PDB file of C-alpha atoms and ligand atoms in Angstrom:
ATOM      1  CA  MET A  25      26.750  -7.926  23.675  1.00 72.00           C
ATOM      2  CA  PRO A  26      28.335  -4.757  22.344  1.00 79.00           C
ATOM      3  CA  ASP A  27      28.631  -2.083  24.997  1.00 93.00           C
ATOM      4  CA  LEU A  28      25.626   0.038  24.177  1.00 95.00           C
ATOM      5  CA  MET A  29      26.665   2.507  26.858  1.00 96.00           C
ATOM      6  CA  ASP A  30      29.582   3.427  24.615  1.00 96.00           C
ATOM      7  CA  GLY A  31      26.969   4.396  22.052  1.00 96.00           C
ATOM      8  CA  VAL A  32      25.095   6.432  24.644  1.00 96.00           C
ATOM      9  CA  ALA A  33      28.294   8.251  25.590  1.00 97.00           C
ATOM     10  CA  ASN A  34      28.968   8.935  21.928  1.00 96.00           C
ATOM     11  CA  PHE A  35      25.430  10.255  21.491  1.00 97.00           C
ATOM     12  CA  ARG A  36      25.783  12.571  24.479  1.00 97.00           C
ATOM     13  CA  ARG A  37      29.150  13.845  23.282  1.00 97.00           C
ATOM     14  CA  ASP A  38      28.779  14.065  19.490  1.00 96.00           C
ATOM     15  CA  VAL A  39      25.085  14.032  18.557  1.00 96.00           C
ATOM     16  CA  PHE A  40      23.059  15.612  21.336  1.00 98.00           C
ATOM     17  CA  PRO A  41      24.823  19.002  21.432  1.00 98.00           C
ATOM     18  CA  ALA A  42      23.989  19.615  17.772  1.00 96.00           C
ATOM     19  CA  LYS A  43      20.341  18.853  18.437  1.00 97.00           C
ATOM     20  CA  ALA A  44      20.071  20.424  21.884  1.00 97.00           C
ATOM     21  CA  ARG A  45      17.459  22.979  20.804  1.00 97.00           C
ATOM     22  CA  LEU A  46      15.358  20.246  19.189  1.00 98.00           C
ATOM     23  CA  PHE A  47      15.466  18.088  22.303  1.00 98.00           C
ATOM     24  CA  ALA A  48      14.690  21.100  24.503  1.00 98.00           C
ATOM     25  CA  ARG A  49      11.492  21.615  22.496  1.00 98.00           C
ATOM     26  CA  LEU A  50      10.693  17.906  22.450  1.00 98.00           C
ATOM     27  CA  ALA A  51      11.057  17.709  26.218  1.00 98.00           C
ATOM     28  CA  THR A  52       7.577  19.202  26.486  1.00 98.00           C
ATOM     29  CA  GLU A  53       6.098  18.552  23.050  1.00 98.00           C
ATOM     30  CA  HIS A  54       5.102  15.330  21.309  1.00 98.00           C
ATOM     31  CA  ARG A  55       3.486  16.014  17.956  1.00 98.00           C
ATOM     32  CA  PRO A  56       4.543  13.381  15.405  1.00 98.00           C
ATOM     33  CA  THR A  57       2.945  13.675  11.987  1.00 97.00           C
ATOM     34  CA  THR A  58       3.214  10.051  10.933  1.00 98.00           C
ATOM     35  CA  LEU A  59       2.587   6.622  12.406  1.00 98.00           C
ATOM     36  CA  PHE A  60       5.118   4.164  11.016  1.00 98.00           C
ATOM     37  CA  ILE A  61       4.273   0.483  11.442  1.00 98.00           C
ATOM     38  CA  GLY A  62       7.225  -1.689  10.525  1.00 98.00           C
ATOM     39  CA  CYS A  63       8.749  -5.069  11.251  1.00 98.00           C
ATOM     40  CA  SER A  64      10.791  -5.660  14.401  1.00 98.00           C
ATOM     41  CA  ASP A  65      13.613  -6.789  12.098  1.00 98.00           C
ATOM     42  CA  ALA A  66      16.848  -5.085  13.223  1.00 98.00           C
ATOM     43  CA  ARG A  67      17.697  -4.115   9.642  1.00 98.00           C
ATOM     44  CA  VAL A  68      14.638  -1.976   9.075  1.00 98.00           C
ATOM     45  CA  VAL A  69      15.199   1.265  10.968  1.00 98.00           C
ATOM     46  CA  PRO A  70      12.330   3.701  10.315  1.00 98.00           C
ATOM     47  CA  GLU A  71      14.094   6.924  11.253  1.00 98.00           C
ATOM     48  CA  LEU A  72      17.157   6.003   9.220  1.00 98.00           C
ATOM     49  CA  ILE A  73      15.425   5.067   5.973  1.00 97.00           C
ATOM     50  CA  THR A  74      13.116   8.092   6.110  1.00 98.00           C
ATOM     51  CA  ARG A  75      15.774  10.491   7.440  1.00 97.00           C
ATOM     52  CA  SER A  76      13.394  11.513  10.172  1.00 98.00           C
ATOM     53  CA  GLU A  77      14.335  13.511  13.221  1.00 97.00           C
ATOM     54  CA  PRO A  78      13.335  12.652  16.785  1.00 97.00           C
ATOM     55  CA  GLY A  79       9.727  13.622  17.354  1.00 98.00           C
ATOM     56  CA  GLU A  80       8.567  13.080  13.775  1.00 98.00           C
ATOM     57  CA  LEU A  81       7.610   9.405  13.676  1.00 98.00           C
ATOM     58  CA  PHE A  82       5.394   7.509  16.077  1.00 98.00           C
ATOM     59  CA  VAL A  83       6.618   3.948  15.613  1.00 98.00           C
ATOM     60  CA  ILE A  84       5.110   0.525  16.161  1.00 98.00           C
ATOM     61  CA  ARG A  85       7.265  -2.468  15.276  1.00 98.00           C
ATOM     62  CA  THR A  86       5.908  -5.986  15.341  1.00 98.00           C
ATOM     63  CA  ALA A  87       7.084  -9.326  13.975  1.00 98.00           C
ATOM     64  CA  GLY A  88       6.096  -9.290  10.309  1.00 98.00           C
ATOM     65  CA  ASN A  89       4.707  -5.727  10.592  1.00 98.00           C
ATOM     66  CA  LEU A  90       1.380  -7.305  11.456  1.00 98.00           C
ATOM     67  CA  VAL A  91      -1.580  -5.225  12.591  1.00 98.00           C
ATOM     68  CA  PRO A  92      -4.261  -7.345  14.274  1.00 97.00           C
ATOM     69  CA  ALA A  93      -7.754  -6.423  13.136  1.00 97.00           C
ATOM     70  CA  HIS A  94      -9.850  -4.631  15.726  1.00 97.00           C
ATOM     71  CA  SER A  95     -11.164  -6.748  18.569  1.00 94.00           C
ATOM     72  CA  PRO A  96     -12.520  -5.901  22.020  1.00 91.00           C
ATOM     73  CA  ALA A  97      -9.641  -7.779  23.704  1.00 91.00           C
ATOM     74  CA  PRO A  98      -6.702  -5.818  25.181  1.00 90.00           C
ATOM     75  CA  ASP A  99      -4.108  -5.302  22.469  1.00 93.00           C
ATOM     76  CA  GLY A 100      -0.977  -3.179  22.738  1.00 96.00           C
ATOM     77  CA  THR A 101      -0.773  -2.589  19.011  1.00 97.00           C
ATOM     78  CA  ALA A 102      -4.367  -1.381  18.884  1.00 97.00           C
ATOM     79  CA  ALA A 103      -3.790   0.892  21.877  1.00 98.00           C
ATOM     80  CA  SER A 104      -0.790   2.511  20.206  1.00 98.00           C
ATOM     81  CA  ILE A 105      -2.714   2.965  16.934  1.00 98.00           C
ATOM     82  CA  GLU A 106      -5.608   4.576  18.771  1.00 98.00           C
ATOM     83  CA  PHE A 107      -3.304   6.910  20.691  1.00 98.00           C
ATOM     84  CA  ALA A 108      -1.463   7.965  17.528  1.00 98.00           C
ATOM     85  CA  VAL A 109      -4.623   8.683  15.560  1.00 98.00           C
ATOM     86  CA  ALA A 110      -7.127   9.898  18.156  1.00 98.00           C
ATOM     87  CA  VAL A 111      -4.810  11.743  20.546  1.00 98.00           C
ATOM     88  CA  LEU A 112      -1.691  12.700  18.601  1.00 98.00           C
ATOM     89  CA  GLY A 113      -3.630  13.283  15.397  1.00 98.00           C
ATOM     90  CA  VAL A 114      -1.153  11.796  12.940  1.00 98.00           C
ATOM     91  CA  ARG A 115      -2.055  12.574   9.336  1.00 98.00           C
ATOM     92  CA  ASP A 116      -0.425   9.555   7.713  1.00 98.00           C
ATOM     93  CA  ILE A 117       0.095   5.890   8.540  1.00 98.00           C
ATOM     94  CA  ILE A 118       2.743   3.846   6.762  1.00 98.00           C
ATOM     95  CA  VAL A 119       2.761   0.056   6.918  1.00 98.00           C
ATOM     96  CA  CYS A 120       6.222  -1.017   5.811  1.00 98.00           C
ATOM     97  CA  GLY A 121       7.175  -4.559   4.861  1.00 98.00           C
ATOM     98  CA  HIS A 122      10.663  -5.554   3.806  1.00 98.00           C
ATOM     99  CA  SER A 123      12.731  -7.972   1.771  1.00 98.00           C
ATOM    100  CA  GLY A 124      14.049 -11.064   3.506  1.00 97.00           C
ATOM    101  CA  CYS A 125      11.410 -10.875   6.241  1.00 98.00           C
ATOM    102  CA  GLY A 126      11.852 -13.873   8.534  1.00 97.00           C
ATOM    103  CA  ALA A 127       8.179 -13.956   9.458  1.00 97.00           C
ATOM    104  CA  MET A 128       7.008 -13.899   5.854  1.00 97.00           C
ATOM    105  CA  THR A 129       9.645 -16.447   4.832  1.00 97.00           C
ATOM    106  CA  ALA A 130       8.495 -18.840   7.566  1.00 96.00           C
ATOM    107  CA  LEU A 131       4.921 -18.552   6.333  1.00 96.00           C
ATOM    108  CA  ALA A 132       5.738 -18.754   2.642  1.00 94.00           C
ATOM    109  CA  GLU A 133       7.826 -21.870   3.189  1.00 93.00           C
ATOM    110  CA  GLY A 134       5.348 -23.445   5.598  1.00 93.00           C
ATOM    111  CA  ARG A 135       7.981 -23.903   8.288  1.00 95.00           C
ATOM    112  CA  ASP A 136       7.236 -25.830  11.467  1.00 97.00           C
ATOM    113  CA  LEU A 137       6.632 -23.217  14.161  1.00 97.00           C
ATOM    114  CA  SER A 138       5.576 -25.649  16.893  1.00 97.00           C
ATOM    115  CA  GLY A 139       8.699 -24.745  18.895  1.00 97.00           C
ATOM    116  CA  THR A 140       7.596 -21.106  19.010  1.00 97.00           C
ATOM    117  CA  PRO A 141       3.875 -21.306  19.765  1.00 97.00           C
ATOM    118  CA  ARG A 142       3.456 -17.609  20.557  1.00 97.00           C
ATOM    119  CA  LEU A 143       5.031 -16.663  17.259  1.00 97.00           C
ATOM    120  CA  ALA A 144       2.925 -19.222  15.409  1.00 97.00           C
ATOM    121  CA  SER A 145      -0.179 -17.777  17.009  1.00 97.00           C
ATOM    122  CA  TRP A 146       0.839 -14.187  16.214  1.00 97.00           C
ATOM    123  CA  LEU A 147       1.511 -15.014  12.579  1.00 97.00           C
ATOM    124  CA  ARG A 148      -2.101 -16.107  12.192  1.00 96.00           C
ATOM    125  CA  HIS A 149      -2.724 -12.386  11.698  1.00 95.00           C
ATOM    126  CA  ALA A 150      -1.172 -12.966   8.265  1.00 95.00           C
ATOM    127  CA  ASP A 151      -3.725 -15.595   7.209  1.00 93.00           C
ATOM    128  CA  ALA A 152      -5.389 -13.150   4.833  1.00 91.00           C
ATOM    129  CA  SER A 153      -1.968 -12.175   3.493  1.00 93.00           C
ATOM    130  CA  LEU A 154      -1.246 -15.813   2.625  1.00 92.00           C
ATOM    131  CA  ALA A 155      -4.598 -16.119   0.891  1.00 90.00           C
ATOM    132  CA  ARG A 156      -3.971 -12.953  -1.102  1.00 85.00           C
ATOM    133  CA  ALA A 157      -0.478 -14.032  -2.128  1.00 88.00           C
ATOM    134  CA  ALA A 158      -1.735 -17.459  -3.168  1.00 85.00           C
ATOM    135  CA  ALA A 159      -4.360 -15.840  -5.384  1.00 83.00           C
ATOM    136  CA  GLY A 160      -1.954 -13.375  -6.995  1.00 73.00           C
ATOM    137  CA  GLU A 161       0.832 -13.685  -9.484  1.00 59.00           C
ATOM    138  CA  GLY A 162       3.938 -12.788  -7.524  1.00 56.00           C
ATOM    139  CA  THR A 163       7.507 -12.715  -8.777  1.00 56.00           C
ATOM    140  CA  GLY A 164       8.517 -15.017  -5.931  1.00 68.00           C
ATOM    141  CA  GLU A 165       6.655 -16.511  -3.040  1.00 90.00           C
ATOM    142  CA  VAL A 166       8.237 -14.469  -0.276  1.00 94.00           C
ATOM    143  CA  THR A 167       8.268 -11.263  -2.314  1.00 94.00           C
ATOM    144  CA  ALA A 168       4.622 -11.726  -3.244  1.00 94.00           C
ATOM    145  CA  LEU A 169       3.713 -12.493   0.355  1.00 96.00           C
ATOM    146  CA  VAL A 170       5.546  -9.422   1.690  1.00 97.00           C
ATOM    147  CA  ARG A 171       3.525  -7.218  -0.656  1.00 96.00           C
ATOM    148  CA  ALA A 172       0.238  -9.006  -0.037  1.00 95.00           C
ATOM    149  CA  ASN A 173       0.885  -8.766   3.685  1.00 97.00           C
ATOM    150  CA  VAL A 174       1.308  -4.996   3.589  1.00 97.00           C
ATOM    151  CA  SER A 175      -2.014  -4.724   1.751  1.00 96.00           C
ATOM    152  CA  ALA A 176      -3.717  -7.064   4.206  1.00 96.00           C
ATOM    153  CA  GLN A 177      -2.402  -5.145   7.219  1.00 97.00           C
ATOM    154  CA  LEU A 178      -3.594  -1.861   5.710  1.00 97.00           C
ATOM    155  CA  ARG A 179      -7.009  -3.441   5.472  1.00 96.00           C
ATOM    156  CA  ASN A 180      -6.783  -4.556   9.112  1.00 97.00           C
ATOM    157  CA  LEU A 181      -5.909  -0.991  10.059  1.00 98.00           C
ATOM    158  CA  THR A 182      -9.198   0.256   8.654  1.00 98.00           C
ATOM    159  CA  THR A 183     -11.103  -1.955  11.119  1.00 97.00           C
ATOM    160  CA  HIS A 184      -9.833   0.099  14.064  1.00 98.00           C
ATOM    161  CA  PRO A 185     -12.518   2.614  15.018  1.00 97.00           C
ATOM    162  CA  ALA A 186     -10.137   5.558  15.423  1.00 98.00           C
ATOM    163  CA  VAL A 187      -8.669   4.878  11.969  1.00 98.00           C
ATOM    164  CA  ALA A 188     -12.073   4.353  10.363  1.00 98.00           C
ATOM    165  CA  ARG A 189     -13.292   7.644  11.851  1.00 98.00           C
ATOM    166  CA  ALA A 190     -10.248   9.602  10.684  1.00 98.00           C
ATOM    167  CA  LEU A 191     -10.497   8.111   7.201  1.00 98.00           C
ATOM    168  CA  ALA A 192     -14.193   8.976   6.980  1.00 98.00           C
ATOM    169  CA  GLU A 193     -13.356  12.550   7.974  1.00 97.00           C
ATOM    170  CA  GLN A 194     -10.552  12.630   5.400  1.00 97.00           C
ATOM    171  CA  ARG A 195      -7.900  13.609   7.900  1.00 97.00           C
ATOM    172  CA  LEU A 196      -5.794  10.477   7.496  1.00 98.00           C
ATOM    173  CA  THR A 197      -3.999   8.805   4.580  1.00 98.00           C
ATOM    174  CA  LEU A 198      -2.715   5.229   4.521  1.00 98.00           C
ATOM    175  CA  HIS A 199       0.452   4.180   2.720  1.00 98.00           C
ATOM    176  CA  GLY A 200       1.956   0.783   1.909  1.00 98.00           C
ATOM    177  CA  TRP A 201       5.713   0.476   1.539  1.00 98.00           C
ATOM    178  CA  VAL A 202       8.188  -2.329   0.961  1.00 98.00           C
ATOM    179  CA  PHE A 203      11.814  -1.667   1.905  1.00 98.00           C
ATOM    180  CA  ASP A 204      14.459  -3.579  -0.033  1.00 98.00           C
ATOM    181  CA  ILE A 205      17.385  -4.128   2.315  1.00 98.00           C
ATOM    182  CA  GLY A 206      19.972  -4.913  -0.356  1.00 98.00           C
ATOM    183  CA  SER A 207      19.386  -1.787  -2.448  1.00 98.00           C
ATOM    184  CA  GLY A 208      18.001   0.590   0.182  1.00 98.00           C
ATOM    185  CA  SER A 209      15.034   1.370  -2.061  1.00 98.00           C
ATOM    186  CA  VAL A 210      11.404   1.734  -1.018  1.00 98.00           C
ATOM    187  CA  GLY A 211       8.599   0.506  -3.258  1.00 97.00           C
ATOM    188  CA  ARG A 212       5.177   2.025  -2.754  1.00 97.00           C
ATOM    189  CA  LEU A 213       2.021  -0.051  -2.980  1.00 94.00           C
ATOM    190  CA  GLU A 214      -1.415   0.954  -4.027  1.00 76.00           C
ATOM    191  CA  THR A 215      -3.243   2.138  -0.951  1.00 68.00           C
ATOM    192  CA  PRO A 216      -6.844   1.716   0.189  1.00 55.00           C
ATOM    193  CA  ASP A 217      -7.939   5.139  -1.084  1.00 51.00           C
ATOM    194  CA  ARG A 218      -6.836   4.298  -4.599  1.00 45.00           C
ATOM    195  CA  ALA A 219      -7.119   0.541  -4.872  1.00 40.00           C
ATOM    196  CA  GLY A 220      -9.848  -0.478  -2.476  1.00 42.00           C
ATOM    197  CA  VAL A 221      -7.512  -2.658  -0.423  1.00 42.00           C
TER     198      VAL A 221
HETATM  199 ZN1   ZN B  29      10.348  -8.775   8.964  1.00 93.03          ZN
END
């Protein structure tokens, strides 16, 4: 493992001093404007690709950027969504998929996930994504599934009561993105407000 404490020392020495006033404010203030839901993939770094500063993004990262639909059962993702929308009052939610997603590739290629039963179970939250991709005309199976999955997860988001309420009161906007790792570009998808996701 690389010595991450070297990175911490570097941060304290070279980065923190330049942002000391920002961190002093953030020590007592947490008012992000955007909830970013991305994949846990190490190559997709929300603050880097959006050039966001500390305090600006409330981030949830899950395997395959999946957002389970609302259910009464305890759910950490749902709790974080509710906190971001109902308490922090974020104005925008981005669901961001990405090229080369391992989760989407496993699903698109029908890989045997019996050795990782928790992952297999989690990826069932992409069942609707698979159905959408199968019905569409994608440029490639994984690419089509990544896009369909972002749309499906945006739809799942709308089942969460806090999100549904904020959308009804027109104080929240949903966005679908796909980050291309090789080129660094971000493609934007049609969102529920415009396309009836
Ligand atoms: Zn991924």
